[in-house]
């Protein structure tokens, strides 16, 4: 196992370093381009460092609490997870602020779409490779230190341990769960904080600059334009990377934890040889996926790239996915071929977990295509939305809402069928494999998704540097493709989050009897999570409402921060009229400071809600209520996240369809264009703040519940009440 992990980690991090320095050594362009890029980089660094100090304090407190109330090793692995996630986020954002200006300059010097795409993709690949590499590095360390050196993965130690509070758990399951929680905490702050930052700046820039002052997007006269470009990096790069790293880790540890608890379940006779395989298989499968991604990314990094960016990106993705399927298939056959796997529900013999993972891969691909259909202006839904803008803002908004609502059905149905068939093939373990399969080529997915904000930033630098129109046309084309890949990435993110959360829920269900007493481990799952149970049903109802309350808080946070930005931009236009004539340079730093302070201030409460809701609910009502809470939250979040992501993406691309001159009677500056701009502005907090944050909500609640069920499953007020009522 460690050989596969070592190859994957060294290959991914080493290749990330190669691409990092390959991009960095390129010419950053003119002095003005360097100045603008430097301002973006400084703003991004300022925000991430401020956020880091906030996270550091909270992470230390959580780690200490885990050490006291659970185990010392859970607190340590939590810190390892937080460190790996933050390292990946730092590296990804750093290269994004380096690559943006070099993409602009490549377009300026070569006038080649293919050459410019190559630089943007190389920059994005650093984030993608870092996500896979650091996630596996941390897990490998946890396995090596706690699994092997401390012996937690030894069969004799796969037993229930009781701490000083009388809380029961399996040590290694708790170690990997602590690691996942560390990744989740970082993802929450990076995604929520970054989402609030970027949309506050974006909305402020659009509402005053484009709508009121009628100046182009990314115009250097707009005081908020630098803050807007900074937001692309902190939200869509650092936030995205942390988000998918968390999903990736969550899917891996869900399968490991589930296997550990299944081993102790009396109704599931698992041999010692089989449990050893089940515990290590997810790590090996993930390593194969990362190695495949290195090859797929290398293909695009070293070949001569054509002027068809969408096709080139798809080839890289498909190469990574194909190699993952083939490599993992060969591995699975030889890994399980001589073992009796029927006891864990493997209906297709040794190949059962592989088949379930392939279902997850196909599901991820299909969800990406569905998202592309509803959000790309190459297809009818977004084109129809563009034509609706001819009739005014009201129809722009209502048709966009309708599009987003309709777009939820097919992905949800697809997820449901994937869960059903994965379970039929490989039992409950198959569901975790489907989640892991969908995320097995996460490095390729993140690379393509990160390319988008780099291209967006490059376009902004071109505009602010007053480069010739044909240069801006190149970056605009890349940005348009980036919008589509971003929408696909958001669909992929919520799909993977849903499967990862369902996997964690399965682990949660199996862990409950252990948390209560080993004597109760009989009767199967029906005795644990019964939806007719008033506690479970009420938990599901509350859980279904929670994402709406959470989303409302996020939108309110964005509007508060955006209001401050709007007021500042208006102030500068009023007090310094020379800005609009180009004679006076706007005060960019004040706008960056406003976005940073507002984001850091507004993100704390939503983050605390996601962490504390399952804990408080558990200590009051117990494990059944929290189980229902998780079910309701996951189902509701999937629908809401898909709706917000697709509606927002369609509004964005419908505006770009109009700006491209494809709608007769509409062009830049017309009433239809203004309606499209308003639609885009409404969609901004939905697609870039609400949707991505819901991914985090369901995963962090699931991980927190998995860790703390061992405590509130034993100590809760409702059980105490029942005890006294007898």
Coordinates of C-alpha atoms in Angstrom, one line a residue, residues 60-565:
X60 CA -6.2 24.8 18.3
X61 CA -9.4 25.0 20.4
X62 CA -11.0 22.1 18.5
X63 CA -7.9 20.0 18.7
X64 CA -7.6 20.5 22.5
X65 CA -11.3 19.6 22.9
X66 CA -10.8 16.4 20.8
X67 CA -7.8 15.5 22.9
X68 CA -9.7 16.0 26.2
X69 CA -13.1 14.5 25.3
X70 CA -12.2 11.8 22.7
X71 CA -8.6 10.9 22.4
X72 CA -5.2 12.5 22.0
X73 CA -4.6 11.0 18.6
X74 CA -7.9 12.4 17.3
X75 CA -6.7 15.9 18.2
X76 CA -3.3 15.2 16.5
X77 CA -4.8 13.8 13.3
X78 CA -7.2 16.8 13.2
X79 CA -4.2 19.1 13.1
X80 CA -2.6 17.0 10.3
X81 CA -5.8 17.3 8.2
X82 CA -6.0 21.0 8.7
X83 CA -2.4 21.5 7.8
X84 CA -2.6 19.5 4.6
X85 CA -5.8 21.3 3.5
X86 CA -4.3 24.7 4.2
X87 CA -1.1 23.9 2.4
X88 CA -2.9 22.9 -0.7
X89 CA -5.1 26.1 -0.6
X90 CA -2.0 28.3 -0.1
X91 CA -0.1 26.7 -3.0
X92 CA -3.1 26.8 -5.3
X93 CA -3.8 30.5 -4.6
X94 CA -0.2 31.4 -4.9
X95 CA 0.2 29.9 -8.3
X96 CA -3.1 31.5 -9.4
X97 CA -1.8 35.0 -8.6
X98 CA 1.4 34.2 -10.5
X99 CA -0.2 32.6 -13.5
X100 CA -2.9 35.2 -14.2
X101 CA -0.5 37.9 -15.6
X102 CA 1.6 35.3 -17.4
X103 CA -1.5 34.1 -19.2
X104 CA -2.3 37.7 -20.2
X105 CA 1.3 38.2 -21.5
X106 CA 1.3 34.9 -23.4
X107 CA -1.9 36.0 -25.2
X108 CA -0.2 39.4 -25.9
X109 CA 3.0 37.9 -27.3
X110 CA 1.7 34.9 -29.2
X111 CA -1.8 35.8 -30.1
X112 CA -2.4 32.1 -29.9
X113 CA -5.4 30.6 -28.1
X114 CA -3.7 27.2 -27.7
X115 CA -0.5 28.6 -26.2
X116 CA -2.4 30.8 -23.8
X117 CA -4.7 27.8 -22.8
X118 CA -1.6 25.8 -22.0
X119 CA -0.2 28.3 -19.5
X120 CA -3.6 28.7 -17.8
X121 CA -4.0 25.0 -17.5
X122 CA -0.5 24.5 -16.1
X123 CA -1.3 27.1 -13.5
X124 CA -4.6 25.3 -12.6
X125 CA -2.9 21.9 -12.5
X126 CA -0.7 23.0 -9.6
X127 CA -3.9 23.3 -7.5
X128 CA -5.3 20.1 -8.8
X129 CA -2.1 18.1 -8.1
X130 CA -1.7 19.7 -4.7
X131 CA -5.2 18.6 -3.7
X132 CA -4.6 15.0 -4.5
X133 CA -1.0 15.0 -3.3
X134 CA -1.4 16.6 0.1
X135 CA -4.6 14.7 0.8
X136 CA -2.8 11.4 0.2
X137 CA 0.3 12.6 2.0
X138 CA -1.7 13.3 5.2
X139 CA -3.6 10.0 5.0
X140 CA -0.4 8.2 4.4
X141 CA 1.1 9.8 7.5
X142 CA -1.9 8.8 9.6
X143 CA -1.7 5.2 8.4
X144 CA 2.0 5.0 9.0
X145 CA 2.1 6.7 12.4
X146 CA -1.1 5.6 13.9
X147 CA -2.0 2.5 11.9
X148 CA 1.4 0.8 11.6
X149 CA 3.7 2.3 14.2
X150 CA 1.1 2.5 17.0
X151 CA -0.6 -0.6 15.7
X152 CA -4.2 0.7 15.3
X153 CA -4.7 -1.3 12.1
X154 CA -3.5 -4.5 13.6
X155 CA -6.4 -7.0 13.8
X156 CA -5.9 -7.4 17.5
X157 CA -6.4 -3.6 17.9
X158 CA -9.6 -3.3 15.8
X159 CA -11.6 -3.4 19.0
X160 CA -13.7 -1.0 20.9
X161 CA -11.8 1.2 23.2
X162 CA -13.4 3.1 26.1
X163 CA -12.0 6.5 27.2
X164 CA -12.2 8.2 30.6
X165 CA -15.7 9.5 29.9
X166 CA -16.9 5.9 29.2
X167 CA -17.1 6.7 25.4
X168 CA -16.6 3.7 23.1
X169 CA -15.0 3.8 19.7
X170 CA -12.5 2.1 17.4
X171 CA -9.2 3.9 17.7
X172 CA -8.2 3.9 14.0
X173 CA -11.7 4.9 12.9
X174 CA -11.4 7.9 15.2
X175 CA -7.9 8.7 14.0
X176 CA -9.0 9.0 10.3
X177 CA -12.2 10.8 11.3
X178 CA -10.1 13.4 13.1
X179 CA -8.1 13.9 9.9
X180 CA -11.2 14.3 7.9
X181 CA -12.6 16.9 10.4
X182 CA -9.4 18.9 10.1
X183 CA -9.8 19.1 6.3
X184 CA -13.5 20.0 6.7
X185 CA -12.8 22.9 9.0
X186 CA -10.4 24.5 6.6
X187 CA -12.8 23.9 3.7
X188 CA -15.6 25.6 5.6
X189 CA -13.6 28.8 6.2
X190 CA -12.0 28.9 2.8
X191 CA -15.2 28.3 0.9
X192 CA -17.5 30.4 3.0
X193 CA -15.0 33.2 3.6
X194 CA -13.8 33.2 0.1
X195 CA -17.4 33.1 -1.3
X196 CA -18.5 36.1 0.7
X197 CA -15.3 38.0 -0.3
X198 CA -15.6 37.4 -4.0
X199 CA -19.3 38.1 -4.3
X200 CA -19.2 41.2 -2.2
X201 CA -16.5 42.6 -4.5
X202 CA -18.1 41.3 -7.7
X203 CA -21.6 42.7 -6.9
X204 CA -20.1 46.0 -5.8
X205 CA -18.1 46.3 -9.0
X206 CA -21.2 45.4 -11.2
X207 CA -23.9 47.4 -9.4
X208 CA -22.0 50.7 -9.5
X209 CA -19.4 50.3 -12.2
X210 CA -21.4 48.5 -15.0
X211 CA -25.0 49.4 -14.1
X212 CA -24.7 53.0 -12.8
X213 CA -21.4 54.3 -14.3
X214 CA -21.8 52.3 -17.5
X215 CA -18.1 51.3 -17.7
X216 CA -17.0 47.9 -19.0
X217 CA -16.2 44.9 -16.8
X218 CA -12.7 44.9 -15.3
X219 CA -12.3 48.6 -16.2
X220 CA -9.4 50.1 -14.2
X221 CA -11.5 53.1 -13.4
X222 CA -13.7 50.8 -11.1
X223 CA -12.3 51.0 -7.6
X224 CA -13.7 47.5 -6.8
X225 CA -12.2 45.7 -9.8
X226 CA -9.0 44.7 -8.1
X227 CA -11.0 43.3 -5.1
X228 CA -13.1 41.4 -7.7
X229 CA -10.0 39.8 -9.2
X230 CA -8.7 39.0 -5.7
X231 CA -12.0 37.2 -5.0
X232 CA -11.6 34.9 -7.9
X233 CA -8.4 33.6 -6.2
X234 CA -9.6 33.3 -2.6
X235 CA -13.0 31.9 -3.5
X236 CA -12.7 29.9 -6.7
X237 CA -9.2 28.6 -6.2
X238 CA -8.4 28.3 -2.5
X239 CA -12.1 27.6 -1.6
X240 CA -12.6 25.1 -4.5
X241 CA -9.4 23.2 -3.7
X242 CA -10.3 22.9 0.0
X243 CA -13.8 21.9 -0.9
X244 CA -12.9 19.0 -3.2
X245 CA -10.0 17.9 -1.0
X246 CA -12.5 17.6 1.9
X247 CA -14.9 15.5 -0.3
X248 CA -12.0 13.3 -1.4
X249 CA -10.8 12.7 2.1
X250 CA -14.4 12.2 3.3
X251 CA -15.1 9.5 0.8
X252 CA -11.9 7.7 1.7
X253 CA -12.3 7.8 5.5
X254 CA -16.0 6.9 5.2
X255 CA -15.1 3.6 3.5
X256 CA -12.4 2.9 6.1
X257 CA -14.6 3.7 9.1
X258 CA -17.5 1.7 7.7
X259 CA -15.2 -1.3 7.1
X260 CA -13.9 -1.1 10.7
X261 CA -17.4 -1.0 12.3
X262 CA -18.7 -3.7 9.9
X263 CA -15.9 -5.9 11.2
X264 CA -17.2 -5.7 14.7
X265 CA -20.9 -6.2 13.7
X266 CA -22.0 -9.7 14.8
X267 CA -24.3 -10.1 11.7
X268 CA -21.4 -9.6 9.3
X269 CA -18.8 -12.3 9.5
X270 CA -15.6 -10.7 8.0
X271 CA -12.4 -12.7 7.9
X272 CA -9.2 -11.1 9.2
X273 CA -7.7 -11.2 5.7
X274 CA -10.7 -9.5 4.1
X275 CA -10.9 -6.7 6.7
X276 CA -7.2 -5.9 6.1
X277 CA -8.0 -5.6 2.4
X278 CA -11.1 -3.4 2.9
X279 CA -9.2 -1.0 5.2
X280 CA -6.3 -0.5 2.7
X281 CA -8.2 -0.7 -0.6
X282 CA -9.6 2.9 -0.6
X283 CA -6.1 4.3 -0.2
X284 CA -4.7 2.1 -3.0
X285 CA -7.6 3.0 -5.3
X286 CA -7.1 6.7 -4.6
X287 CA -3.4 6.4 -5.4
X288 CA -4.2 4.8 -8.7
X289 CA -6.5 7.7 -9.5
X290 CA -3.8 10.3 -8.6
X291 CA -1.2 8.5 -10.7
X292 CA -3.7 8.5 -13.6
X293 CA -4.3 12.2 -13.2
X294 CA -0.6 12.9 -13.3
X295 CA -0.5 11.2 -16.8
X296 CA -3.7 13.0 -18.0
X297 CA -2.4 16.4 -16.9
X298 CA 1.0 15.7 -18.4
X299 CA -0.6 14.9 -21.7
X300 CA -2.0 18.4 -22.0
X301 CA 1.0 20.1 -20.3
X302 CA 3.5 18.8 -22.8
X303 CA 1.6 18.4 -26.1
X304 CA 1.0 21.1 -28.7
X305 CA -2.4 22.5 -27.7
X306 CA -5.0 23.3 -30.4
X307 CA -7.2 26.4 -30.5
X308 CA -10.2 24.4 -29.2
X309 CA -9.9 24.7 -25.4
X310 CA -13.1 22.8 -24.5
X311 CA -11.9 19.8 -26.5
X312 CA -8.4 19.8 -25.0
X313 CA -9.7 20.1 -21.5
X314 CA -12.1 17.2 -22.1
X315 CA -9.3 15.0 -23.5
X316 CA -7.2 15.6 -20.3
X317 CA -10.2 14.7 -18.1
X318 CA -11.2 11.6 -20.1
X319 CA -7.6 10.4 -20.2
X320 CA -7.4 10.6 -16.4
X321 CA -10.8 8.9 -16.0
X322 CA -10.0 6.1 -18.4
X323 CA -6.6 5.3 -16.9
X324 CA -8.3 5.3 -13.4
X325 CA -10.9 2.8 -14.5
X326 CA -8.4 0.5 -16.2
X327 CA -5.7 0.8 -13.5
X328 CA -8.2 0.3 -10.6
X329 CA -9.8 -2.6 -12.4
X330 CA -6.5 -4.5 -12.7
X331 CA -5.7 -3.7 -9.1
X332 CA -9.0 -4.9 -7.8
X333 CA -8.9 -8.2 -9.6
X334 CA -5.6 -9.2 -8.2
X335 CA -6.3 -7.7 -4.8
X336 CA -9.5 -9.6 -4.0
X337 CA -9.4 -12.6 -6.4
X338 CA -8.4 -15.3 -3.8
X339 CA -10.6 -14.0 -1.0
X340 CA -14.2 -14.9 -0.2
X341 CA -16.0 -11.5 -0.3
X342 CA -19.6 -12.7 -0.2
X343 CA -20.0 -11.9 3.5
X344 CA -19.9 -8.1 2.9
X345 CA -22.5 -8.2 0.1
X346 CA -20.2 -8.3 -2.9
X347 CA -22.5 -9.7 -5.5
X348 CA -20.1 -9.6 -8.4
X349 CA -17.2 -11.3 -6.6
X350 CA -13.8 -9.7 -6.5
X351 CA -14.7 -7.0 -9.0
X352 CA -17.7 -5.7 -7.0
X353 CA -16.0 -2.6 -5.4
X354 CA -14.5 -1.7 -8.7
X355 CA -17.9 -1.9 -10.5
X356 CA -19.3 0.4 -7.8
X357 CA -16.5 2.9 -8.2
X358 CA -17.1 2.9 -12.0
X359 CA -20.7 3.7 -11.4
X360 CA -19.5 6.7 -9.3
X361 CA -17.2 7.8 -12.2
X362 CA -20.0 7.6 -14.7
X363 CA -22.3 9.4 -12.4
X364 CA -19.8 12.3 -12.0
X365 CA -19.3 12.5 -15.7
X366 CA -23.1 12.5 -16.4
X367 CA -23.7 15.2 -13.7
X368 CA -21.0 17.3 -15.4
X369 CA -22.7 17.0 -18.8
X370 CA -26.1 17.9 -17.3
X371 CA -24.6 21.0 -15.7
X372 CA -23.0 21.9 -19.0
X373 CA -26.3 21.5 -20.8
X374 CA -28.1 23.9 -18.5
X375 CA -25.4 26.5 -18.1
X376 CA -23.4 26.7 -21.4
X377 CA -24.7 29.2 -24.0
X378 CA -24.0 26.5 -26.6
X379 CA -27.3 24.9 -25.6
X380 CA -30.9 25.9 -25.7
X381 CA -31.7 26.6 -21.9
X382 CA -29.1 29.4 -21.6
X383 CA -29.8 30.8 -25.1
X384 CA -33.5 31.0 -24.2
X385 CA -32.6 32.9 -21.0
X386 CA -30.6 35.4 -23.1
X387 CA -33.6 36.0 -25.3
X388 CA -35.8 36.5 -22.2
X389 CA -33.7 39.5 -21.4
X390 CA -35.2 41.3 -24.4
X391 CA -38.5 41.3 -22.5
X392 CA -37.0 42.9 -19.3
X393 CA -35.4 42.1 -16.0
X394 CA -38.5 40.4 -14.5
X395 CA -38.5 37.6 -17.2
X396 CA -34.7 37.3 -16.9
X397 CA -35.1 36.5 -13.2
X398 CA -38.1 34.3 -13.4
X399 CA -36.8 32.2 -16.4
X400 CA -33.5 31.8 -14.7
X401 CA -35.2 30.5 -11.6
X402 CA -37.3 28.1 -13.6
X403 CA -34.2 26.8 -15.4
X404 CA -32.4 26.2 -12.1
X405 CA -35.4 24.4 -10.6
X406 CA -35.8 22.1 -13.6
X407 CA -32.0 21.3 -13.6
X408 CA -32.2 19.6 -10.3
X409 CA -34.3 16.6 -11.3
X410 CA -31.9 14.6 -13.6
X411 CA -28.8 14.9 -11.3
X412 CA -30.8 13.9 -8.2
X413 CA -32.3 10.9 -10.1
X414 CA -28.9 10.0 -11.3
X415 CA -27.5 10.1 -7.8
X416 CA -30.3 8.0 -6.5
X417 CA -29.9 5.3 -9.1
X418 CA -26.1 5.3 -8.5
X419 CA -26.7 4.6 -4.8
X420 CA -29.2 1.9 -5.5
X421 CA -27.1 0.0 -8.1
X422 CA -23.8 0.5 -6.1
X423 CA -25.5 -1.0 -3.1
X424 CA -26.9 -3.9 -5.2
X425 CA -23.4 -4.7 -6.5
X426 CA -21.3 -4.3 -3.4
X427 CA -23.6 -3.7 -0.4
X428 CA -23.3 -0.6 1.8
X429 CA -19.5 -0.6 1.1
X430 CA -20.4 -0.1 -2.5
X431 CA -21.9 3.3 -1.8
X432 CA -18.7 4.4 -0.3
X433 CA -16.9 3.1 -3.4
X434 CA -19.2 5.0 -5.7
X435 CA -18.3 8.2 -3.8
X436 CA -14.6 7.4 -4.0
X437 CA -14.9 6.5 -7.7
X438 CA -16.5 9.9 -8.5
X439 CA -13.6 11.6 -6.7
X440 CA -10.8 9.2 -7.8
X441 CA -9.6 11.7 -10.5
X442 CA -10.1 14.7 -8.4
X443 CA -6.7 16.2 -9.4
X444 CA -7.9 16.4 -13.0
X445 CA -11.2 17.9 -12.0
X446 CA -9.7 20.6 -9.8
X447 CA -7.0 21.4 -12.5
X448 CA -9.7 22.1 -15.1
X449 CA -11.9 24.0 -12.6
X450 CA -9.0 26.2 -11.4
X451 CA -8.0 27.1 -14.9
X452 CA -11.3 29.1 -15.1
X453 CA -10.5 31.8 -12.4
X454 CA -6.9 32.1 -13.8
X455 CA -8.3 32.9 -17.2
X456 CA -10.9 35.3 -15.7
X457 CA -8.1 37.1 -13.9
X458 CA -6.0 37.2 -17.1
X459 CA -8.9 38.9 -18.9
X460 CA -9.2 41.5 -16.2
X461 CA -5.5 42.3 -16.4
X462 CA -5.8 42.6 -20.2
X463 CA -8.6 45.1 -19.7
X464 CA -6.9 47.1 -17.0
X465 CA -3.6 47.1 -18.9
X466 CA -5.4 48.4 -22.0
X467 CA -4.1 45.6 -24.3
X468 CA -5.3 45.4 -27.8
X469 CA -8.8 43.9 -28.4
X470 CA -7.6 40.7 -30.0
X471 CA -5.7 39.8 -26.8
X472 CA -8.8 40.4 -24.8
X473 CA -10.7 38.2 -27.3
X474 CA -8.4 35.3 -26.5
X475 CA -8.8 35.7 -22.7
X476 CA -12.6 36.2 -23.1
X477 CA -12.8 32.9 -25.0
X478 CA -10.8 31.1 -22.3
X479 CA -13.0 32.8 -19.6
X480 CA -16.2 31.7 -21.4
X481 CA -15.0 28.1 -21.4
X482 CA -13.9 28.5 -17.8
X483 CA -17.5 29.5 -16.8
X484 CA -18.7 26.3 -18.3
X485 CA -16.0 24.2 -16.6
X486 CA -16.8 26.0 -13.3
X487 CA -20.5 25.1 -13.6
X488 CA -19.5 21.5 -14.4
X489 CA -17.2 21.6 -11.4
X490 CA -20.0 22.8 -9.1
X491 CA -22.3 20.0 -10.3
X492 CA -19.5 17.6 -9.8
X493 CA -18.8 19.1 -6.3
X494 CA -22.3 18.7 -5.1
X495 CA -22.6 15.2 -6.5
X496 CA -19.4 14.1 -4.9
X497 CA -20.4 15.8 -1.6
X498 CA -23.8 14.0 -1.6
X499 CA -22.2 10.6 -2.2
X500 CA -19.5 11.4 0.4
X501 CA -22.1 12.5 2.9
X502 CA -24.2 9.4 2.3
X503 CA -21.0 7.3 2.8
X504 CA -20.3 9.1 6.1
X505 CA -24.0 8.6 7.1
X506 CA -23.6 4.8 6.5
X507 CA -20.5 4.9 8.8
X508 CA -22.5 6.9 11.3
X509 CA -25.3 4.3 11.4
X510 CA -22.9 1.4 11.9
X511 CA -21.0 3.2 14.6
X512 CA -24.1 4.0 16.7
X513 CA -24.4 0.5 18.3
X514 CA -20.7 0.6 19.2
X515 CA -21.2 4.0 20.8
X516 CA -24.1 2.6 22.9
X517 CA -23.0 -0.9 23.8
X518 CA -21.6 -3.9 22.1
X519 CA -24.5 -6.1 23.3
X520 CA -27.0 -4.0 21.2
X521 CA -25.2 -4.8 17.9
X522 CA -28.0 -7.0 16.6
X523 CA -30.9 -6.7 14.2
X524 CA -29.4 -4.6 11.4
X525 CA -29.9 -1.1 10.4
X526 CA -33.7 -0.8 10.9
X527 CA -33.3 -0.7 14.6
X528 CA -30.9 2.2 14.4
X529 CA -32.4 4.7 12.0
X530 CA -36.2 4.3 11.7
X531 CA -37.9 7.2 9.8
X532 CA -41.2 6.5 11.7
X533 CA -39.5 7.2 14.9
X534 CA -40.7 10.7 16.0
X535 CA -37.2 11.8 16.9
X536 CA -35.7 10.7 13.5
X537 CA -38.6 12.2 11.5
X538 CA -38.4 15.5 13.4
X539 CA -34.7 15.5 12.9
X540 CA -35.2 15.1 9.1
X541 CA -37.7 17.9 9.0
X542 CA -35.4 20.3 10.8
X543 CA -32.5 19.1 8.7
X544 CA -34.4 19.9 5.5
X545 CA -35.0 23.4 6.7
X546 CA -31.5 24.0 7.8
X547 CA -29.9 24.5 4.4
X548 CA -32.4 27.3 3.6
X549 CA -31.6 29.1 6.9
X550 CA -27.9 28.6 6.2
X551 CA -28.2 29.9 2.7
X552 CA -30.3 32.9 3.8
X553 CA -27.5 33.8 6.2
X554 CA -24.9 33.5 3.5
X555 CA -26.9 35.7 1.0
X556 CA -27.5 38.2 3.8
X557 CA -23.7 38.2 4.6
X558 CA -22.9 38.8 0.9
X559 CA -25.4 41.7 0.6
X560 CA -24.1 43.4 3.8
X561 CA -20.6 43.2 2.5
X562 CA -21.7 44.2 -1.0
X563 CA -23.5 47.2 0.4
X564 CA -20.3 48.4 2.1
X565 CA -18.5 48.0 -1.2

